[in-house]
Short mmCIF file of C-alpha atoms and ligand atoms in Angstrom, two decimals:
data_model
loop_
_atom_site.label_atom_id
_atom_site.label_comp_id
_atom_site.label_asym_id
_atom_site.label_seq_id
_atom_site.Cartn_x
_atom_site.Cartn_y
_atom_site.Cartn_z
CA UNK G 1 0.00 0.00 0.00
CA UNK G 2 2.65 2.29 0.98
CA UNK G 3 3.72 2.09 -3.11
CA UNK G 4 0.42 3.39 -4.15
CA UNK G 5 0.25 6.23 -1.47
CA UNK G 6 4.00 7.28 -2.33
CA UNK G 7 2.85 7.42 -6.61
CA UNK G 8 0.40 10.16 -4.89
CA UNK G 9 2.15 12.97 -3.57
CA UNK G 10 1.34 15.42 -6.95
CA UNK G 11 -2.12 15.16 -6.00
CA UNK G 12 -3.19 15.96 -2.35
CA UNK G 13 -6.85 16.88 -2.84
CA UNK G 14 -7.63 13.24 -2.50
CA UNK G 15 -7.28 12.55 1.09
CA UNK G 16 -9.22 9.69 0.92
CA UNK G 17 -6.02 7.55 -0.64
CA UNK G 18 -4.26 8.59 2.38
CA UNK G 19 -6.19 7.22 4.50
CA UNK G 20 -7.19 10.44 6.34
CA UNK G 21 -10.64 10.61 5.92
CA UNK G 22 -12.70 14.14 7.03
CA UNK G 23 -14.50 14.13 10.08
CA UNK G 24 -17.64 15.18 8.27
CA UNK G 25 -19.69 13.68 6.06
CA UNK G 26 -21.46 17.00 4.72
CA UNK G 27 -19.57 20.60 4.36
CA UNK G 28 -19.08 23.74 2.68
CA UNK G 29 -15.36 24.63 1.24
CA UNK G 30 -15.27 28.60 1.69
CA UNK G 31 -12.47 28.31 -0.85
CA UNK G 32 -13.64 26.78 -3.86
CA UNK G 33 -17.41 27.64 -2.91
CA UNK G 34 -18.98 24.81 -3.46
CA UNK G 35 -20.06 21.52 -0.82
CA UNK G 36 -18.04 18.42 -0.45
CA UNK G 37 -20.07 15.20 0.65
CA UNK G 38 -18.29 12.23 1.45
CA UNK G 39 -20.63 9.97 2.83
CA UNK G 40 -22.10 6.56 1.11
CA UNK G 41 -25.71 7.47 2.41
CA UNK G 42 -25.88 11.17 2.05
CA UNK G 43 -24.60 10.51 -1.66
CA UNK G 44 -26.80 7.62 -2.21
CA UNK G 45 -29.71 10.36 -1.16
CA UNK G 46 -28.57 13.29 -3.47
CA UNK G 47 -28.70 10.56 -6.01
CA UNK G 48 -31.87 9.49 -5.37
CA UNK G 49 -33.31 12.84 -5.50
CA UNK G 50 -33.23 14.63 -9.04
CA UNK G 51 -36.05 17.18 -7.90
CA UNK G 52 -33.87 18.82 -5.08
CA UNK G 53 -30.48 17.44 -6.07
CA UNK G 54 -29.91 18.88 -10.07
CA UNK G 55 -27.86 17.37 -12.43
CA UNK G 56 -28.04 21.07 -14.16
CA UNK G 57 -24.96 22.12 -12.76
CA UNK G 58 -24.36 24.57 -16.02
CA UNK G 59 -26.63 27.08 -14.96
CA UNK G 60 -24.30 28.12 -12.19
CA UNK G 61 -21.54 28.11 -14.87
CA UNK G 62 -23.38 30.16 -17.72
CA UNK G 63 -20.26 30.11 -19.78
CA UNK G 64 -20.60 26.57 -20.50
CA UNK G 65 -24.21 26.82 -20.88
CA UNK G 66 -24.10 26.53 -24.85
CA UNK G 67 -22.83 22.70 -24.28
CA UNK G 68 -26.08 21.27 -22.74
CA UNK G 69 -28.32 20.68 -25.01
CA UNK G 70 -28.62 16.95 -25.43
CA UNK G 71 -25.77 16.43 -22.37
CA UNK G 72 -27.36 13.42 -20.61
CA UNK G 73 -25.05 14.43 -17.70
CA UNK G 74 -27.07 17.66 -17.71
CA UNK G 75 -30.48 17.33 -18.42
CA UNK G 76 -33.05 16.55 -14.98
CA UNK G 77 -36.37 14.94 -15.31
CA UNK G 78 -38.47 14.52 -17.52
CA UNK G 79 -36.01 15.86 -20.81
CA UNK G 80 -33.32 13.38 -19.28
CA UNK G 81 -35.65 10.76 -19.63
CA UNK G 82 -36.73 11.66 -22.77
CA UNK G 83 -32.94 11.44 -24.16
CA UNK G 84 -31.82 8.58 -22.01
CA UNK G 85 -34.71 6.35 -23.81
CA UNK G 86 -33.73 7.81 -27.25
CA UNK G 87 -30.00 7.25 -26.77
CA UNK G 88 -30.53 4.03 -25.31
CA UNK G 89 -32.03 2.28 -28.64
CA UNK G 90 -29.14 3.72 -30.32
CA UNK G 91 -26.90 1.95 -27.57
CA UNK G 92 -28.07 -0.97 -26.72
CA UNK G 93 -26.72 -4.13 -24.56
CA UNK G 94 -26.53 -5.99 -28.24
CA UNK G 95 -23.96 -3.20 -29.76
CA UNK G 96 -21.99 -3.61 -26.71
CA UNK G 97 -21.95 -7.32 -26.40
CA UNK G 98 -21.25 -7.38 -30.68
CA UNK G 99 -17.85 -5.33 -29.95
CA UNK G 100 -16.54 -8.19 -27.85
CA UNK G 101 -14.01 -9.88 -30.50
CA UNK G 102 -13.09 -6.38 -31.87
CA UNK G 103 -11.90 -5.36 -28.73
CA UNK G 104 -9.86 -8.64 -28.07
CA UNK G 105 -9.05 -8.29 -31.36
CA UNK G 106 -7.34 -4.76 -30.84
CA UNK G 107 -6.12 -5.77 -27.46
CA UNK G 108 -3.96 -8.23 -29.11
CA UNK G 109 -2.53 -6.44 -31.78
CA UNK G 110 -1.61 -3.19 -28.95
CA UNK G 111 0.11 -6.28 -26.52
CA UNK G 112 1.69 -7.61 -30.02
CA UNK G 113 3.65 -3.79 -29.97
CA UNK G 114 4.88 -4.50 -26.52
CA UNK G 115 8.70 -5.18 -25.87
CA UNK G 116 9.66 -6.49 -22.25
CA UNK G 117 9.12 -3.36 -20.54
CA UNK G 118 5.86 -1.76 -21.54
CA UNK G 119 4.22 1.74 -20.72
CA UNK G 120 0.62 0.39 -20.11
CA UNK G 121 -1.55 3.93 -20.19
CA UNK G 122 0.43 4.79 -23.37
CA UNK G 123 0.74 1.70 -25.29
CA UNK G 124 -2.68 0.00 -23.99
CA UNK G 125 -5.17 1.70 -21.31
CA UNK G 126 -5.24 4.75 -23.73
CA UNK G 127 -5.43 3.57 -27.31
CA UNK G 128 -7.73 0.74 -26.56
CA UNK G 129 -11.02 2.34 -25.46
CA UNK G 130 -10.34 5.48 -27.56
CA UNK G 131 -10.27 3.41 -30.71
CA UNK G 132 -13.46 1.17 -29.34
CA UNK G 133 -15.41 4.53 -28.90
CA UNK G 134 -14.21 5.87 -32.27
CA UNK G 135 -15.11 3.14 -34.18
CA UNK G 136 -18.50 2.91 -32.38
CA UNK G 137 -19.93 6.09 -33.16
CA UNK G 138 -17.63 6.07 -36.68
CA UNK G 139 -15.28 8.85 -36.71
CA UNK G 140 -11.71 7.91 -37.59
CA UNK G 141 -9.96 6.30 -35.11
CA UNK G 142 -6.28 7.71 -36.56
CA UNK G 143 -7.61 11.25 -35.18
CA UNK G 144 -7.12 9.51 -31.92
CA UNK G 145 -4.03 11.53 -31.29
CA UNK G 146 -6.75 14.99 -31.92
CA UNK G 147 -9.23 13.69 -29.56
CA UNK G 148 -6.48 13.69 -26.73
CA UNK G 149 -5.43 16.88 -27.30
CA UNK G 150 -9.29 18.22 -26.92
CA UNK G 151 -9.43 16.03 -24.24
CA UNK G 152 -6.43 16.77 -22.25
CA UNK G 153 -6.87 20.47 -22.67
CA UNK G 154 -10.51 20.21 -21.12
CA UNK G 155 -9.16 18.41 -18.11
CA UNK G 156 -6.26 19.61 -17.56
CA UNK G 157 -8.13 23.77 -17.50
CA UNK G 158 -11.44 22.50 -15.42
CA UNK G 159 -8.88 21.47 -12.65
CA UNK G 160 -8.68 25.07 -11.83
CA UNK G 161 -12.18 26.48 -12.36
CA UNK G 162 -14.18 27.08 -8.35
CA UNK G 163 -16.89 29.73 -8.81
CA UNK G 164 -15.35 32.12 -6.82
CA UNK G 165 -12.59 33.85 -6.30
CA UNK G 166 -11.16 33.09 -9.68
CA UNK G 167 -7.72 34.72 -10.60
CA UNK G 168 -7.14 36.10 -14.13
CA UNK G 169 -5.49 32.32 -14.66
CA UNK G 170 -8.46 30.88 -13.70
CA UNK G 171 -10.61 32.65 -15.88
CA UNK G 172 -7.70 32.06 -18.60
CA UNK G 173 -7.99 28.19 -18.00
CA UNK G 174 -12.05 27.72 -18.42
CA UNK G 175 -11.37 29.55 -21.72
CA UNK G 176 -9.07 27.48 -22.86
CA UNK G 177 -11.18 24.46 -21.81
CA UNK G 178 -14.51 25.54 -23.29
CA UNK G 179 -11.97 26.19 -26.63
CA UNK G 180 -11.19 22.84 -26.80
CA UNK G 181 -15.02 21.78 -26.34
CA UNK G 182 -15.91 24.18 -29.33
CA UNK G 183 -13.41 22.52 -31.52
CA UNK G 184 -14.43 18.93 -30.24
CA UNK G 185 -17.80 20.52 -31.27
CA UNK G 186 -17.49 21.28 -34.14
CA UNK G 187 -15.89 18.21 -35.07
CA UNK G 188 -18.33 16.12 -34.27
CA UNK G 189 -20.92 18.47 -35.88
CA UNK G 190 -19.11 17.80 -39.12
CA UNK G 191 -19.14 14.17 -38.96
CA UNK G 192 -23.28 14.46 -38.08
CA UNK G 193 -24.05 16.51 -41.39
CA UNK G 194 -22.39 13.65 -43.48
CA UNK G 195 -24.33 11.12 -41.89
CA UNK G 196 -27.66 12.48 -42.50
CA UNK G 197 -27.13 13.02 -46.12
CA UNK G 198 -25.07 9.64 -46.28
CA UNK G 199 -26.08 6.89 -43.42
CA UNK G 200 -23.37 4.20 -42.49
CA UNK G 201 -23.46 1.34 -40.19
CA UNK G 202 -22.34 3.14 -37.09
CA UNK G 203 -23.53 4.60 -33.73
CA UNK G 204 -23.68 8.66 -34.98
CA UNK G 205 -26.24 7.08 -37.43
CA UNK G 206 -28.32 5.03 -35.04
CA UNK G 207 -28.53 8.70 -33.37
CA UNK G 208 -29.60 10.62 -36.19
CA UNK G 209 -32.03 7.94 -37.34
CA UNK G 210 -33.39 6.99 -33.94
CA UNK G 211 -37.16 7.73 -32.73
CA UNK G 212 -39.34 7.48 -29.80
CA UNK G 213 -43.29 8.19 -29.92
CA UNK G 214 -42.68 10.52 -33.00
CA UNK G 215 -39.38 12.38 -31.35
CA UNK G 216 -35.74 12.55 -33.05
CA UNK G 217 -32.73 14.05 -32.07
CA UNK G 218 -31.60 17.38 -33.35
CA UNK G 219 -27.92 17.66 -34.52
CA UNK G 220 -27.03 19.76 -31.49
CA UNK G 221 -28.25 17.05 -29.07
CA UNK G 222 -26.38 14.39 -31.15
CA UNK G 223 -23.01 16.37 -31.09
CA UNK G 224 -23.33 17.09 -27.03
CA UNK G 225 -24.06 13.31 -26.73
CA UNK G 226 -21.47 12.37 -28.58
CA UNK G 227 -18.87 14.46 -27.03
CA UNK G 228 -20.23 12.92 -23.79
CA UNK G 229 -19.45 9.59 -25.16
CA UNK G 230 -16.12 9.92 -26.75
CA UNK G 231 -14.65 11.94 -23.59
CA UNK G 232 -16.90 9.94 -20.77
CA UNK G 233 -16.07 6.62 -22.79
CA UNK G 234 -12.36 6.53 -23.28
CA UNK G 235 -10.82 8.55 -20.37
CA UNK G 236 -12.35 6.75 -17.74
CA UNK G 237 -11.83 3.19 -18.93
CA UNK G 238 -8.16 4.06 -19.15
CA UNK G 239 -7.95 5.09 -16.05
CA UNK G 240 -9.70 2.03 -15.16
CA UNK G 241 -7.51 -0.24 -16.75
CA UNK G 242 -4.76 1.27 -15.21
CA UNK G 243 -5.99 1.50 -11.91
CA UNK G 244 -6.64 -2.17 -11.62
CA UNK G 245 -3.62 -3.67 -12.33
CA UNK G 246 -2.14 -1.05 -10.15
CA UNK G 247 -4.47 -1.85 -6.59
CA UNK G 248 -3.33 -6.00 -7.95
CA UNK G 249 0.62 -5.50 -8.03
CA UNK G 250 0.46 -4.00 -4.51
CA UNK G 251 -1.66 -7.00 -3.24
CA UNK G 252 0.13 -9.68 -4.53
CA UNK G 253 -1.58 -12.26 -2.68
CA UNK G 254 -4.85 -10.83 -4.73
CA UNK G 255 -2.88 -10.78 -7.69
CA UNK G 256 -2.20 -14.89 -7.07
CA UNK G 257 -5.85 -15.36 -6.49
CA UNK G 258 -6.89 -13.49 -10.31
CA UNK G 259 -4.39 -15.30 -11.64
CA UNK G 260 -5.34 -18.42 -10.60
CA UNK G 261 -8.83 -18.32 -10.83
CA UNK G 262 -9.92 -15.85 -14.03
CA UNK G 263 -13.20 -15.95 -12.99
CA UNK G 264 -12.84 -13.46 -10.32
CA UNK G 265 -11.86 -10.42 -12.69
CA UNK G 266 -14.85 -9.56 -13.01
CA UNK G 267 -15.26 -8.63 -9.12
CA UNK G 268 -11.93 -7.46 -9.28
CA UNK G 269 -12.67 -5.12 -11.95
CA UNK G 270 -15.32 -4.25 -9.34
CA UNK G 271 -13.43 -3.97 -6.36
CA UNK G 272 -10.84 -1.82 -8.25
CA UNK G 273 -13.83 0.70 -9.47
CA UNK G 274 -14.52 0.77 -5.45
CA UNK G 275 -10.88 1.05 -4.32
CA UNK G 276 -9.44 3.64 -6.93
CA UNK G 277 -12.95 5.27 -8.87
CA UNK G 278 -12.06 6.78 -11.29
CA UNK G 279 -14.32 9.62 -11.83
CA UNK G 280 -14.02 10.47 -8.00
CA UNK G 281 -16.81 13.17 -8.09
CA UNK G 282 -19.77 14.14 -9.76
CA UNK G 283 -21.68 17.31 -9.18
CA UNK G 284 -24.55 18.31 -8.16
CA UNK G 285 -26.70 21.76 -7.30
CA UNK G 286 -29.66 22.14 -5.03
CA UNK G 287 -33.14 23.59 -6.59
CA UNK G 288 -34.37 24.88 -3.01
CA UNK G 289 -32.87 24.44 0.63
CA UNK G 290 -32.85 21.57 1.96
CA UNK G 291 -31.20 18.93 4.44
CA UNK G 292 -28.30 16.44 3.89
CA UNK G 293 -26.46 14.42 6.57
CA UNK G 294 -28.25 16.83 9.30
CA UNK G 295 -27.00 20.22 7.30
CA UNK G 296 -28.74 22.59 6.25
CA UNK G 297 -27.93 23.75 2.47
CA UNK G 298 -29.66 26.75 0.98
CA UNK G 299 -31.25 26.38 -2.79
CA UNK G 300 -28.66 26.89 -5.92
CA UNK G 301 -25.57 25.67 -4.04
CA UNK G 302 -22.92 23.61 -6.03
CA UNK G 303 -22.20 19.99 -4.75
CA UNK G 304 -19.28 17.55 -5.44
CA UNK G 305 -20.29 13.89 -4.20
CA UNK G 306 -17.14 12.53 -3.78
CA UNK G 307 -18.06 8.40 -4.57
CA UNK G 308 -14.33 7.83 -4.53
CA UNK G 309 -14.85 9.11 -0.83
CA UNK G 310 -17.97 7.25 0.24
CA UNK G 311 -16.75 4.16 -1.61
CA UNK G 312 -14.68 4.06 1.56
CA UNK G 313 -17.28 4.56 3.98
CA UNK G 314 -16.55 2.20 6.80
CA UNK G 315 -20.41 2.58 7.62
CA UNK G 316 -21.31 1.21 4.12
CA UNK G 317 -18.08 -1.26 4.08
CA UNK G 318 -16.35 -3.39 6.25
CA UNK G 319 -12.44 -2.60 6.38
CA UNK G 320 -13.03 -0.11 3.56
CA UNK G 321 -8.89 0.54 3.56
CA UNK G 322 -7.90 -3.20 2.41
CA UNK G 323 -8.82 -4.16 -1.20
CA UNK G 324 -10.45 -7.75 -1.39
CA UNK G 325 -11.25 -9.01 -5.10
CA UNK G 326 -13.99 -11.85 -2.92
CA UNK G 327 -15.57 -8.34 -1.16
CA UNK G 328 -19.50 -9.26 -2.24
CA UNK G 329 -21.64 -7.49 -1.91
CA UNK G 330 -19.85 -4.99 -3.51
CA UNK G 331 -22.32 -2.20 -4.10
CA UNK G 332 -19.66 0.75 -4.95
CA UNK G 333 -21.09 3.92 -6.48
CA UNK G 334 -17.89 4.02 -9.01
CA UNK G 335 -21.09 4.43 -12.00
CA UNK G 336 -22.80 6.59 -10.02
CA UNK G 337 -26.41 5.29 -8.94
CA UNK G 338 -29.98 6.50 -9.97
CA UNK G 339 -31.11 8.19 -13.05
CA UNK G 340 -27.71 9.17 -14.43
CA UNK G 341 -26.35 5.39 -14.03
CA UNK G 342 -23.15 5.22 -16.17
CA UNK G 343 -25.02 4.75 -19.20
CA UNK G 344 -21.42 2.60 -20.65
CA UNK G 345 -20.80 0.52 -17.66
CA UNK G 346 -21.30 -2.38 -19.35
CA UNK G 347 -18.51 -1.65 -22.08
CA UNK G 348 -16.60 -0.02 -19.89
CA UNK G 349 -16.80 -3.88 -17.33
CA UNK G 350 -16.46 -5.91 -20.67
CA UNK G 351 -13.09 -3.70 -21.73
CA UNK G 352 -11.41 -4.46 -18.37
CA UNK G 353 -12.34 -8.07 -18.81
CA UNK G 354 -11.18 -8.81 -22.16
CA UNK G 355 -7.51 -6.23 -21.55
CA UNK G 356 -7.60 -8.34 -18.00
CA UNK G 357 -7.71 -11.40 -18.94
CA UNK G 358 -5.43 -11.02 -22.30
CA UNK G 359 -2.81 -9.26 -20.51
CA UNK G 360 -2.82 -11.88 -18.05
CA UNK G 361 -2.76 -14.43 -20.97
CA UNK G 362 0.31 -13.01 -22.71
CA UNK G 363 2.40 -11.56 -19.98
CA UNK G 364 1.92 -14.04 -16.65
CA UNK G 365 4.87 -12.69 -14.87
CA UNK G 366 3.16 -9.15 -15.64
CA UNK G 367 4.81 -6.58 -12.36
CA UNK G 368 5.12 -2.60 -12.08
CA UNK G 369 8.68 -1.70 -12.79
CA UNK G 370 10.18 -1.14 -9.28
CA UNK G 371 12.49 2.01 -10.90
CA UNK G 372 10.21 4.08 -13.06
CA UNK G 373 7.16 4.69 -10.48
CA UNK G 374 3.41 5.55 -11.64
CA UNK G 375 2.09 8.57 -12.08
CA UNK G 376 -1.26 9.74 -11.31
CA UNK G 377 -3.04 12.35 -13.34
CA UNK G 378 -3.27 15.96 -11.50
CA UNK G 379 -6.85 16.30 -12.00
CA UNK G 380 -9.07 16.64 -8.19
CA UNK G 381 -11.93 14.88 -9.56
CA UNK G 382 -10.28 12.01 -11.59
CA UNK G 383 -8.60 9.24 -9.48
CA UNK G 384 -6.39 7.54 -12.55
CA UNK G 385 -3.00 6.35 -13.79
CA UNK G 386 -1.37 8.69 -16.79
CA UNK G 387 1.68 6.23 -16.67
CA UNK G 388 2.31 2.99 -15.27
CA UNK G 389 5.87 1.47 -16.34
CA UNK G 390 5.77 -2.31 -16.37
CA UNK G 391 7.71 -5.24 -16.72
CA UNK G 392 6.83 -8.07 -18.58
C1 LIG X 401 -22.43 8.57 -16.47
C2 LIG X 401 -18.42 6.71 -14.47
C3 LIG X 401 -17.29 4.55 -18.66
C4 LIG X 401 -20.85 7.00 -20.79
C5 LIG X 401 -21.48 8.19 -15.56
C6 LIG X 401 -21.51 8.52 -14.15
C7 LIG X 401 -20.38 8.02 -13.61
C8 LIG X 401 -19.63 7.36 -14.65
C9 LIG X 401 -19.95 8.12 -12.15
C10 LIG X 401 -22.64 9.25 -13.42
C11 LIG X 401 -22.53 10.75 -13.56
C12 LIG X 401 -23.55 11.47 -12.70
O1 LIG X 401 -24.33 10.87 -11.96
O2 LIG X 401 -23.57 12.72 -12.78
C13 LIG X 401 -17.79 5.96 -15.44
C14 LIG X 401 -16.63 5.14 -15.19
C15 LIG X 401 -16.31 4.52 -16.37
C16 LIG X 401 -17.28 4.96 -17.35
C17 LIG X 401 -15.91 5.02 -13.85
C18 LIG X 401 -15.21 3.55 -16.69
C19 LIG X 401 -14.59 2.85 -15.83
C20 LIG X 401 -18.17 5.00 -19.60
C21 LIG X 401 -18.20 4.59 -20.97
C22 LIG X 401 -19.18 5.31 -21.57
C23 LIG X 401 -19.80 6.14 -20.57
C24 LIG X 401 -17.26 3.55 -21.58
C25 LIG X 401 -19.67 5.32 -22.99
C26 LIG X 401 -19.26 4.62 -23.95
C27 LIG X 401 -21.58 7.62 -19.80
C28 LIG X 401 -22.76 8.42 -20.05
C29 LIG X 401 -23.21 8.88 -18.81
C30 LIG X 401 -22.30 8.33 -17.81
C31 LIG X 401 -23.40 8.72 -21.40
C32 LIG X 401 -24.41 9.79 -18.53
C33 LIG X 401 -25.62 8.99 -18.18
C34 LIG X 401 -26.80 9.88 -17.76
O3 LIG X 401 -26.58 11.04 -17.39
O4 LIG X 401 -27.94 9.39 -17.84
N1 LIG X 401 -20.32 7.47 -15.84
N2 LIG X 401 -18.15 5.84 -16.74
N3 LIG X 401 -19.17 5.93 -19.37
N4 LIG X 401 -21.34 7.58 -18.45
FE1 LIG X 401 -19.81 6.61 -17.58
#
């Protein structure tokens, strides 16, 4: 353990990997202005309430206000509803489960590039989901290298954006990240207006050909979705990837146990979304006052759920510190919960199987390189790898 907490040091804001975990549950940062709530129930209530707990979180940021239209992550009852059942013919448990040999396909031919020491965010954690989600919705997966520049810029600026108290770099930084959402935008806009006039077997089509009760998408809906698919859908499952070998080469009698007995991935897959989740927080903001964990919040206040947080609750799990690939139940909140479920859990789930289990395959001696240590990525709200050096 004391590995993983010494890969950590560029990233203090998440205390809960150090094992120093706040003595609240509910409370308001004066700095960044916003709430932080750590704990499993008081989450599990924001996200059971959509009425009182918003996913609109936008309209306290009106500069980003263009980008919601069709933004699942956005949209409350009843328009999310509307989408969610639109989007949801479009991607179905079928298109996901079809993918299966392409992504052991690709798998293989990434692990086929790898020498005896191998950069696994670069060379496999990255590329893999990016060009999974590319092909899926059809846009070229050679502008891969595009897409992370979009992406990177957008993560790397929203680090530093609070709502108040913002410096002149601050304000500097959300432009540059709603800059690199315009041209991810537009992008994406382009690639829409082809398929309309020229339909192709891919997911941007399903969307622009899909219809419930008499309703279709308009093109500004399909870009925002997409965008949340191709940055939601890759980014994430690299850092899930990465993630879970990481939590199994620092508990190498858990390691010994996957290896042995490949039908436990899956709950290790699990048990690493519960240990290390990925997307740490997800926001929220209140539509009139109201109580949570016994504190009082007025209406129009900005939350951050931490899951990463309550997904060590030790009131929710026993010995919430020590990672255990038999833990079951394992009902971590690393998708989120309610309404906004992670809507690509299931590819994201089949991705770490099939990268799991092939790695495992190829490379069985598969370690971290002792003398080139991880690195985490500096976003607060992402828990995730951005290099993991191994030896194979
Ligand atoms: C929603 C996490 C992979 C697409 C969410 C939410 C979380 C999450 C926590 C809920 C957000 C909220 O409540 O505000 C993750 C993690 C992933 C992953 C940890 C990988 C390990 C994916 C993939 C896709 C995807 C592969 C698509 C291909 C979405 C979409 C939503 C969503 C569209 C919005 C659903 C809605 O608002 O109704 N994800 N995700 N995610 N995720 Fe994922």
């Amino acid at each position: 353990m004391t590995a993983l907490a010494d890969t950590w040091g560029a990233n203090t804001a998440q205390f809960w990997l150090r094992g120093q975990r706040p003595d609240h549950e509910v409370g308001y940062d004066e700095k960044t202005g916003m709430w932080d709530v750590h704990g499993y129930p008081e989450i599990l209530h924001a996200l059971s309430d959509p009425a009182t707990f918003s996913s609109h979180t936008q309209r306290l940021v009106p500069e980003a206000s263009g980008f919601s239209e069709g933004n699942l992550t956005q949209l409350d009852p009843p328009d999310h509803h509307k989408l969610r059942k639109l989007v949801s013919h479009a991607f179905t448990p079928k298109v996901v489960a079809d993918l299966e040999p392409r992504i052991a396909e690709l798998t293989t031919e990434l692990m086929d590039g790898m020498g005896s020491r191998a950069e696994l965010v670069s060379e496999l954690a990255y590329p893999l989901p990016v060009i999974v989600i590319a092909e899926l919705l059809g846009v070229p997966s050679s502008d891969r290298d595009q897409f992370k520049r979009w992406v990177d810029g957008m993560f790397n600026s929203t680090n530093k954006v609070a709502l108040k108290d913002r410096s002149p770099e601050d304000e500097k930084y959300f432009a540059d990240a709603m800059e690199q959402v315009g041209e991810l935008a537009s992008y994406l806009a382009g690639h829409i207006r082809e398929r309309r006039e020229r339909p192709r077997a891919d997911l941007l089509t399903k969307l622009v050909e899909a219809e419930v009760d008499g309703v279709r998408l308009t093109d500004a809906e399909i870009t925002n979705f997409g965008m949340v698919l191709l940055v939601a859908g890759h980014i994430t499952t690299t850092m899930l990837l990465g993630n879970t070998l990481l939590c199994l080469d620092a508990h190498p009698d858990q390691f010994q146990a996957v290896r042995a007995d490949r039908s436990l991935v899956p709950a290790a897959i699990e048990e690493s979304l519960r240990f290390l989740s990925p997307f740490a927080a997800v926001s929220r903001v209140t539509t009139e006052e109201t109580e949570l964990g016994g504190v009082r919040i007025p209406a129009d206040q900005m939350l951050l759920l931490w899951i990463a947080a309550a997904n060590r609750d030790p009131r929710q799990f026993a010995d919430p510190n020590v990672f255990d690939v038999t833990r079951d139940p394992n009902p971590q909140l690393g998708f989120g919960r309610g309404i906004h479920f992670c809507l690509g859990a299931p590819l994201a789930r089949l991705e770490g199987k099939i990268a799991l289990n092939l790695l495992l395959d190829r490379f069985p001696q598969l370690r971290t390189d002792p003398d080139d240590a991880p690195r985490f990525m500096p976003s607060p709200n992402m828990t995730g790898l951005s290099r993991l050096p191994l030896l194979l």
